[in-house]
Short mmCIF file of C-alpha atoms in Angstrom, two decimals:
data_model
loop_
_atom_site.label_atom_id
_atom_site.label_comp_id
_atom_site.label_asym_id
_atom_site.label_seq_id
_atom_site.Cartn_x
_atom_site.Cartn_y
_atom_site.Cartn_z
CA MET A 957 -22.39 6.72 -24.85
CA ALA A 958 -23.96 7.57 -27.98
CA GLN A 959 -22.06 5.85 -30.81
CA SER A 960 -22.20 7.00 -34.51
CA THR A 961 -20.07 6.14 -37.53
CA SER A 962 -17.49 8.96 -36.50
CA PHE A 963 -15.84 5.94 -34.85
CA LEU A 964 -14.52 5.17 -38.16
CA GLY A 965 -12.93 8.35 -38.65
CA ASN A 966 -11.57 8.77 -34.99
CA ARG A 967 -9.88 5.21 -35.65
CA ASN A 968 -8.44 6.52 -39.48
CA SER A 969 -10.85 3.58 -40.69
CA THR A 970 -7.97 1.38 -39.64
CA MET A 971 -7.09 -1.75 -37.33
CA SER A 972 -3.87 -2.65 -36.09
CA GLY A 973 -2.81 -5.68 -38.28
CA LEU A 974 -0.30 -7.10 -35.92
CA SER A 975 -1.45 -10.67 -34.28
CA SER A 976 1.79 -11.49 -31.94
CA LEU A 977 4.76 -10.03 -30.68
CA SER A 978 6.16 -13.78 -30.23
CA SER A 979 5.58 -15.30 -34.08
CA PRO A 980 7.74 -13.44 -35.17
CA LEU A 981 9.10 -10.59 -32.43
CA LEU A 982 7.92 -7.40 -33.74
CA SER A 983 11.67 -5.70 -34.68
CA GLN A 984 13.77 -2.70 -33.45
CA ALA A 985 13.60 -1.51 -36.97
CA THR A 986 9.77 -1.39 -37.33
CA GLY A 987 9.25 -0.70 -33.98
CA LEU A 988 5.81 1.05 -33.11
CA ALA A 989 5.35 1.88 -36.94
CA ALA A 990 4.09 -2.31 -37.09
CA LEU A 991 1.81 -2.02 -34.54
CA ALA A 992 -0.07 1.11 -36.46
CA ALA A 993 -0.02 -0.76 -39.48
CA PRO A 994 -3.65 -1.07 -41.14
CA SER A 995 -5.95 -3.26 -42.88
CA ALA A 996 -8.49 -1.48 -44.46
CA LEU A 997 -12.17 -2.11 -42.86
CA THR A 998 -14.62 -3.83 -45.31
CA ILE A 999 -17.91 -3.10 -43.36
CA ALA A 1000 -18.46 0.81 -44.01
CA ASN A 1001 -20.60 2.44 -41.42
CA LEU A 1002 -20.58 0.06 -38.52
CA PRO A 1003 -19.59 1.41 -35.27
CA ARG A 1004 -16.73 -0.31 -33.62
CA TRP A 1005 -14.59 0.00 -30.42
CA ILE A 1006 -18.07 0.56 -28.39
CA GLY A 1007 -16.87 0.01 -24.99
CA VAL A 1008 -13.79 0.81 -25.43
CA ARG A 1009 -13.77 4.86 -23.97
CA GLN A 1010 -16.21 3.90 -21.00
CA ARG A 1011 -14.00 0.84 -19.76
CA PHE A 1012 -10.75 2.75 -19.90
CA GLU A 1013 -12.46 6.16 -18.36
CA GLN A 1014 -13.79 4.21 -15.67
CA PHE A 1015 -10.49 2.36 -15.07
CA HIS A 1016 -8.80 5.41 -14.42
CA ARG A 1017 -11.64 6.09 -12.12
CA ASN A 1018 -11.16 3.52 -10.12
CA LEU A 1019 -7.32 3.86 -9.75
CA GLY A 1020 -7.68 6.81 -7.94
CA LEU A 1021 -6.80 7.91 -4.28
CA THR A 1022 -10.14 8.32 -2.59
CA PRO A 1023 -10.33 11.27 -0.45
CA LEU A 1024 -9.87 9.37 2.88
CA GLN A 1025 -6.77 7.52 1.21
CA GLN A 1026 -4.93 11.25 0.43
CA LEU A 1027 -5.99 12.63 3.97
CA ASP A 1028 -4.50 9.31 5.74
CA GLY A 1029 -1.33 9.85 3.47
CA HIS A 1030 -1.16 13.62 4.11
CA THR A 1031 -1.65 12.95 8.20
CA LYS A 1032 0.99 9.92 8.19
CA ARG A 1033 3.60 12.59 6.52
CA GLU A 1034 2.77 15.43 8.70
CA GLY A 1035 3.32 12.94 12.19
CA VAL A 1036 6.89 11.94 10.86
CA VAL A 1037 7.71 15.50 9.86
CA SER A 1038 5.99 16.82 13.17
CA CYS A 1039 8.63 14.40 15.13
CA LEU A 1040 11.74 15.06 12.96
CA ASN A 1041 11.47 18.86 13.24
CA ARG A 1042 10.97 18.86 16.90
CA SER A 1043 14.21 16.61 16.95
CA TYR A 1044 16.51 18.36 14.16
CA HIS A 1045 14.79 21.92 14.11
CA GLY A 1046 13.24 22.70 16.92
CA THR A 1047 10.17 23.43 15.86
CA THR A 1048 6.48 21.95 15.83
CA SER A 1049 5.77 22.25 12.04
CA ARG A 1050 4.18 19.32 10.52
CA THR A 1051 4.84 20.32 6.87
CA ASP A 1052 8.56 22.48 6.76
CA ASN A 1053 11.56 21.00 5.85
CA SER A 1054 10.14 18.11 3.89
CA PHE A 1055 8.05 17.48 0.92
CA PHE A 1056 7.00 14.55 -1.01
CA ILE A 1057 8.52 12.41 -3.56
CA GLY A 1058 7.54 9.24 -5.32
CA SER A 1059 4.38 8.64 -6.63
CA TRP A 1060 2.51 11.01 -4.11
CA GLY A 1061 5.35 14.05 -5.66
CA LYS A 1062 4.49 13.53 -9.43
CA ASP A 1063 0.53 12.25 -8.76
CA THR A 1064 0.88 8.92 -10.10
CA ALA A 1065 0.09 7.10 -7.23
CA ILE A 1066 -2.47 4.62 -7.34
CA ARG A 1067 -5.17 2.79 -4.66
CA PRO A 1068 -4.43 0.39 -2.88
CA PRO A 1069 -1.90 3.41 -1.55
CA ARG A 1070 1.44 2.05 -1.80
CA ASP A 1071 4.27 3.51 0.08
CA VAL A 1072 4.18 7.51 1.07
CA ASP A 1073 7.87 8.62 0.30
CA ILE A 1074 8.79 11.94 1.88
CA TYR A 1075 12.39 13.62 1.64
CA PHE A 1076 13.13 15.39 5.12
CA LEU A 1077 15.92 18.19 5.26
CA LEU A 1078 18.46 17.72 7.82
CA PRO A 1079 20.46 20.79 9.32
CA ALA A 1080 24.04 20.94 8.01
CA THR A 1081 25.26 20.64 11.43
CA VAL A 1082 23.97 17.09 11.32
CA TYR A 1083 26.29 16.66 8.34
CA HIS A 1084 29.26 17.80 10.12
CA ARG A 1085 28.78 16.01 13.44
CA PHE A 1086 28.54 12.54 11.49
CA GLN A 1087 31.47 13.17 9.48
CA THR A 1088 33.45 12.63 12.54
CA TYR A 1089 32.74 9.12 12.25
CA THR A 1090 35.19 6.65 10.93
CA TRP A 1091 33.26 3.83 9.08
CA ASN A 1092 29.79 4.43 7.43
CA ARG A 1093 28.59 7.10 8.25
CA GLN A 1094 25.45 6.92 6.27
CA SER A 1095 24.34 4.20 8.31
CA ALA A 1096 24.68 5.88 11.70
CA LEU A 1097 22.32 9.08 10.20
CA LEU A 1098 19.95 6.55 9.29
CA GLN A 1099 20.15 5.06 12.79
CA ASP A 1100 19.90 7.99 14.30
CA VAL A 1101 16.79 9.59 12.26
CA LYS A 1102 15.72 6.15 13.22
CA ASP A 1103 15.92 6.34 17.00
CA LYS A 1104 14.29 9.86 16.69
CA LEU A 1105 11.01 8.21 15.12
CA ALA A 1106 11.13 5.62 17.44
CA VAL A 1107 10.35 8.01 20.46
CA THR A 1108 7.04 8.86 19.23
CA TYR A 1109 6.33 5.46 17.51
CA PRO A 1110 7.61 3.54 19.85
CA THR A 1111 5.32 0.31 18.83
CA THR A 1112 5.63 0.80 15.18
CA GLY A 1113 7.74 -1.02 13.33
CA MET A 1114 10.59 0.38 11.43
CA ARG A 1115 13.48 -0.46 9.56
CA GLY A 1116 16.76 1.38 7.48
CA ASP A 1117 17.14 0.22 4.00
CA GLY A 1118 20.23 1.70 2.35
CA GLN A 1119 18.76 5.00 1.63
CA VAL A 1120 15.60 5.07 3.75
CA ILE A 1121 13.89 4.70 7.18
CA VAL A 1122 10.41 2.80 6.25
CA VAL A 1123 7.95 3.34 9.24
CA ASN A 1124 5.49 0.19 8.63
CA PHE A 1125 2.06 1.85 9.75
CA GLY A 1126 -1.06 -0.42 9.79
CA SER A 1127 -2.71 0.96 6.31
CA TYR A 1128 1.14 1.67 4.34
CA SER A 1129 4.50 2.81 5.14
CA VAL A 1130 5.98 6.06 5.19
CA GLU A 1131 9.59 5.95 3.66
CA VAL A 1132 11.88 8.87 5.18
CA VAL A 1133 14.78 9.92 3.12
CA PRO A 1134 17.23 12.01 5.02
CA ALA A 1135 18.43 14.83 2.97
CA PHE A 1136 20.93 17.83 2.74
CA GLU A 1137 19.98 20.83 0.51
CA LEU A 1138 23.36 21.17 -2.01
CA GLN A 1139 23.88 25.06 -2.81
CA THR A 1140 22.86 23.99 -6.36
CA PRO A 1141 19.16 24.65 -6.44
CA GLY A 1142 16.89 21.55 -6.60
CA ARG A 1143 19.71 19.09 -5.50
CA TYR A 1144 20.50 17.29 -2.66
CA TRP A 1145 22.35 14.49 -0.89
CA ILE A 1146 20.68 11.51 0.34
CA CYS A 1147 22.35 8.79 2.48
CA ASP A 1148 23.33 5.13 0.44
CA ALA A 1149 24.28 2.88 3.67
CA HIS A 1150 25.53 -0.07 0.93
CA ASN A 1151 29.19 -0.61 0.44
CA GLY A 1152 30.52 1.21 3.32
CA GLY A 1153 28.28 4.40 2.80
CA SER A 1154 28.30 7.23 0.55
CA TYR A 1155 26.27 10.16 -0.49
CA GLN A 1156 24.33 10.40 -3.67
CA GLU A 1157 23.41 13.38 -5.37
CA THR A 1158 19.47 13.84 -6.11
CA ALA A 1159 17.36 15.82 -8.36
CA PRO A 1160 14.13 15.06 -7.44
CA TRP A 1161 12.26 18.41 -8.87
CA ALA A 1162 13.95 17.67 -11.88
CA GLU A 1163 11.87 14.16 -12.06
CA VAL A 1164 8.69 16.23 -11.24
CA ASP A 1165 8.99 18.45 -13.85
CA HIS A 1166 9.96 15.86 -16.63
CA ILE A 1167 6.27 13.83 -15.97
CA GLU A 1168 4.82 17.42 -15.78
CA ALA A 1169 6.14 18.76 -18.92
CA THR A 1170 5.59 14.94 -20.75
CA ASP A 1171 2.38 14.97 -19.53
CA SER A 1172 1.43 18.41 -20.49
CA ALA A 1173 2.70 18.07 -23.97
CA ASN A 1174 0.88 14.98 -24.58
CA ALA A 1175 -2.82 15.58 -23.95
CA ARG A 1176 -2.64 14.79 -20.33
CA ASN A 1177 -2.14 11.18 -21.09
CA LEU A 1178 0.93 10.29 -19.51
CA ARG A 1179 0.00 10.02 -15.56
CA PRO A 1180 -3.07 8.08 -16.69
CA LEU A 1181 -1.00 5.49 -18.84
CA ILE A 1182 1.52 5.59 -15.99
CA ARG A 1183 -1.28 4.49 -13.28
CA MET A 1184 -2.68 1.58 -15.19
CA LEU A 1185 0.89 0.44 -15.87
CA LYS A 1186 1.23 0.22 -12.01
CA ALA A 1187 -2.10 -1.50 -11.69
CA TRP A 1188 -0.73 -4.13 -14.10
CA GLN A 1189 2.83 -4.07 -11.76
CA ALA A 1190 0.48 -5.06 -9.15
CA CYS A 1191 -1.79 -7.35 -10.68
CA CYS A 1192 1.33 -9.57 -12.31
CA SER A 1193 3.66 -9.10 -10.07
CA VAL A 1194 6.09 -7.58 -12.43
CA PRO A 1195 9.67 -7.08 -11.51
CA ILE A 1196 10.06 -3.73 -13.00
CA LYS A 1197 10.35 -0.42 -10.48
CA SER A 1198 7.68 1.73 -10.79
CA PHE A 1199 10.33 4.84 -11.35
CA HIS A 1200 11.80 3.17 -14.23
CA LEU A 1201 7.81 2.52 -15.66
CA GLU A 1202 7.43 6.19 -15.33
CA LEU A 1203 10.83 7.11 -17.17
CA LEU A 1204 9.71 4.46 -20.18
CA ALA A 1205 6.25 5.54 -20.08
CA ALA A 1206 7.42 9.17 -20.44
CA ALA A 1207 9.73 7.94 -23.56
CA PHE A 1208 7.15 6.09 -25.10
CA ILE A 1209 4.12 8.51 -25.11
CA ALA A 1210 6.56 11.53 -26.49
CA GLN A 1211 6.81 9.26 -30.02
CA SER A 1212 3.08 7.28 -30.00
CA PRO A 1213 0.56 8.13 -32.59
CA TRP A 1214 -2.28 8.10 -29.83
CA ARG A 1215 -0.29 10.61 -28.23
CA LEU A 1216 -2.99 13.17 -28.26
CA LYS A 1217 -6.33 10.88 -28.53
CA ASP A 1218 -8.18 10.46 -25.79
CA TRP A 1219 -9.74 7.57 -23.79
CA PHE A 1220 -11.07 6.01 -26.64
CA TYR A 1221 -7.66 5.33 -27.71
CA PHE A 1222 -6.39 3.73 -24.50
CA ASP A 1223 -6.73 0.27 -25.99
CA TRP A 1224 -3.92 1.00 -28.24
CA LEU A 1225 -1.92 2.95 -26.32
CA THR A 1226 -1.59 0.36 -23.15
CA ARG A 1227 -1.16 -2.36 -26.11
CA ASP A 1228 1.74 -0.42 -27.65
CA PHE A 1229 3.27 0.31 -24.48
CA LEU A 1230 3.68 -3.21 -24.14
CA ALA A 1231 5.18 -3.65 -27.28
CA PHE A 1232 7.77 -0.65 -26.75
CA LEU A 1233 8.49 -1.92 -23.47
CA TYR A 1234 9.13 -5.37 -24.50
CA HIS A 1235 11.82 -4.36 -26.96
CA ARG A 1236 13.77 -2.03 -23.67
CA ALA A 1237 15.38 -5.48 -21.79
CA ASN A 1238 18.35 -4.78 -20.94
CA SER A 1239 18.87 -0.98 -22.49
CA THR A 1240 19.17 2.08 -20.28
CA ILE A 1241 17.16 4.67 -19.18
CA LEU A 1242 18.59 7.97 -17.90
CA VAL A 1243 17.05 9.79 -14.53
CA PRO A 1244 16.39 13.69 -15.27
CA GLY A 1245 18.62 16.22 -13.72
CA THR A 1246 21.27 14.18 -12.36
CA PHE A 1247 21.68 11.93 -15.81
CA GLN A 1248 22.62 9.01 -13.95
CA THR A 1249 22.03 5.65 -15.87
CA ILE A 1250 19.91 2.58 -14.94
CA TYR A 1251 20.18 -0.34 -16.64
CA LEU A 1252 16.92 -2.21 -16.99
CA GLY A 1253 17.69 -5.49 -17.00
CA ASP A 1254 14.95 -8.05 -18.29
CA ALA A 1255 13.37 -10.07 -15.62
CA TRP A 1256 9.98 -8.51 -16.35
CA GLN A 1257 10.21 -8.87 -20.41
CA SER A 1258 8.39 -12.17 -20.37
CA ARG A 1259 5.47 -10.62 -18.45
CA ALA A 1260 5.68 -7.77 -20.78
CA LEU A 1261 5.47 -10.03 -23.74
CA SER A 1262 2.15 -12.00 -22.09
CA ALA A 1263 0.80 -9.10 -21.34
CA TYR A 1264 1.29 -7.82 -25.06
CA ASN A 1265 -0.43 -10.75 -26.36
CA ARG A 1266 -3.34 -10.79 -24.09
CA ALA A 1267 -3.77 -7.03 -24.97
CA ASN A 1268 -3.35 -7.64 -28.59
CA LYS A 1269 -6.57 -10.05 -28.44
CA ALA A 1270 -8.29 -7.69 -26.03
CA CYS A 1271 -7.81 -5.06 -28.68
CA ALA A 1272 -9.23 -7.48 -31.54
CA HIS A 1273 -12.13 -8.15 -29.49
CA GLU A 1274 -12.86 -4.40 -28.90
CA TYR A 1275 -12.76 -4.05 -32.50
CA GLU A 1276 -15.52 -7.09 -32.87
CA ASN A 1277 -17.53 -5.53 -29.96
CA ARG A 1278 -16.79 -8.46 -27.91
CA VAL A 1279 -17.36 -6.11 -24.96
CA ALA A 1280 -16.93 -8.98 -22.07
CA GLU A 1281 -14.55 -11.20 -23.88
CA ALA A 1282 -12.23 -7.88 -24.00
CA GLY A 1283 -12.59 -7.53 -20.47
CA ASP A 1284 -11.61 -10.92 -19.63
CA GLU A 1285 -8.21 -10.27 -21.36
CA TRP A 1286 -7.91 -7.18 -19.91
CA GLN A 1287 -8.50 -8.35 -16.26
CA LYS A 1288 -5.81 -10.60 -16.51
CA ILE A 1289 -3.82 -7.70 -17.26
CA PHE A 1290 -4.69 -5.31 -14.91
CA GLY A 1291 -7.05 -6.66 -12.66
CA THR A 1292 -10.69 -6.34 -11.47
CA ASP A 1293 -10.03 -2.56 -11.29
CA ILE A 1294 -10.85 -2.17 -14.94
CA PRO A 1295 -14.52 -3.01 -15.77
CA ARG A 1296 -15.04 -6.17 -17.99
CA VAL A 1297 -17.96 -4.72 -19.29
CA ALA A 1298 -17.91 -1.30 -19.78
#
């Protein structure tokens, strides 16, 4: 990539002056404003950050599902749906009465693929049949769906997991969520077999719309950020759910000063998110559509702090054009999908 003194203008002739979250901890009062607090460059017309744009652009390319992985996911979904349609709807359709949810539904999946999550819509007659059960109707319903799948996949490992049936294929699993469509558009009941069983109302399309609207409003930077955070989650075994990371990333990017920038700012964008995340320990988030409150806990907070401090070092190396040293720090956070040398 051709370099020029425009880099100084692109970075507002600044560099972050924050050295560490741990000493002292970044306060909630200063928040991300402290991260953006600049110290003026003293060397004029010297290109800086020469490796950032190429590094993060390549990182994002490395995270994308390959065509074969996408085909594999669609094929596995279609096989499962065809089996269930024959059993519950009397059709052989490979897609009807189903749709992707989770990372496949929101277009935030990364490679290697994790689970493929789908809703399968059951007819109302199934709901009424299981209403005659006197104990844990939801557990019995999940078992019924599992039994239907076992006819087609007799040697494939399966298990019920509270709300889903996990079909353990060789490359990755398909998680089937049996659901009933409600009269309110976009709303569904899904099973929850815990604590004696109940139905939980969900609004999966509201979640998709939230990610899409936020991504669109922020220069299409949200989904790349989410994919990178999932790479950190996997590389560092961060005990936080992907769904929670998605919602937190959406909340963060809407107020980030770098939200409308390009790849050239992704070092600061990822670093600042980790500071934002650190301060969300023991707080709550709301699920779009249902407005369910989710408690975030703090099991992941120490990993967020460690990742932030490494990111802060990497950003300093990027500014000084120590490309390989920056890459070493980034790889401690994200793994080898992010290039060591851009």
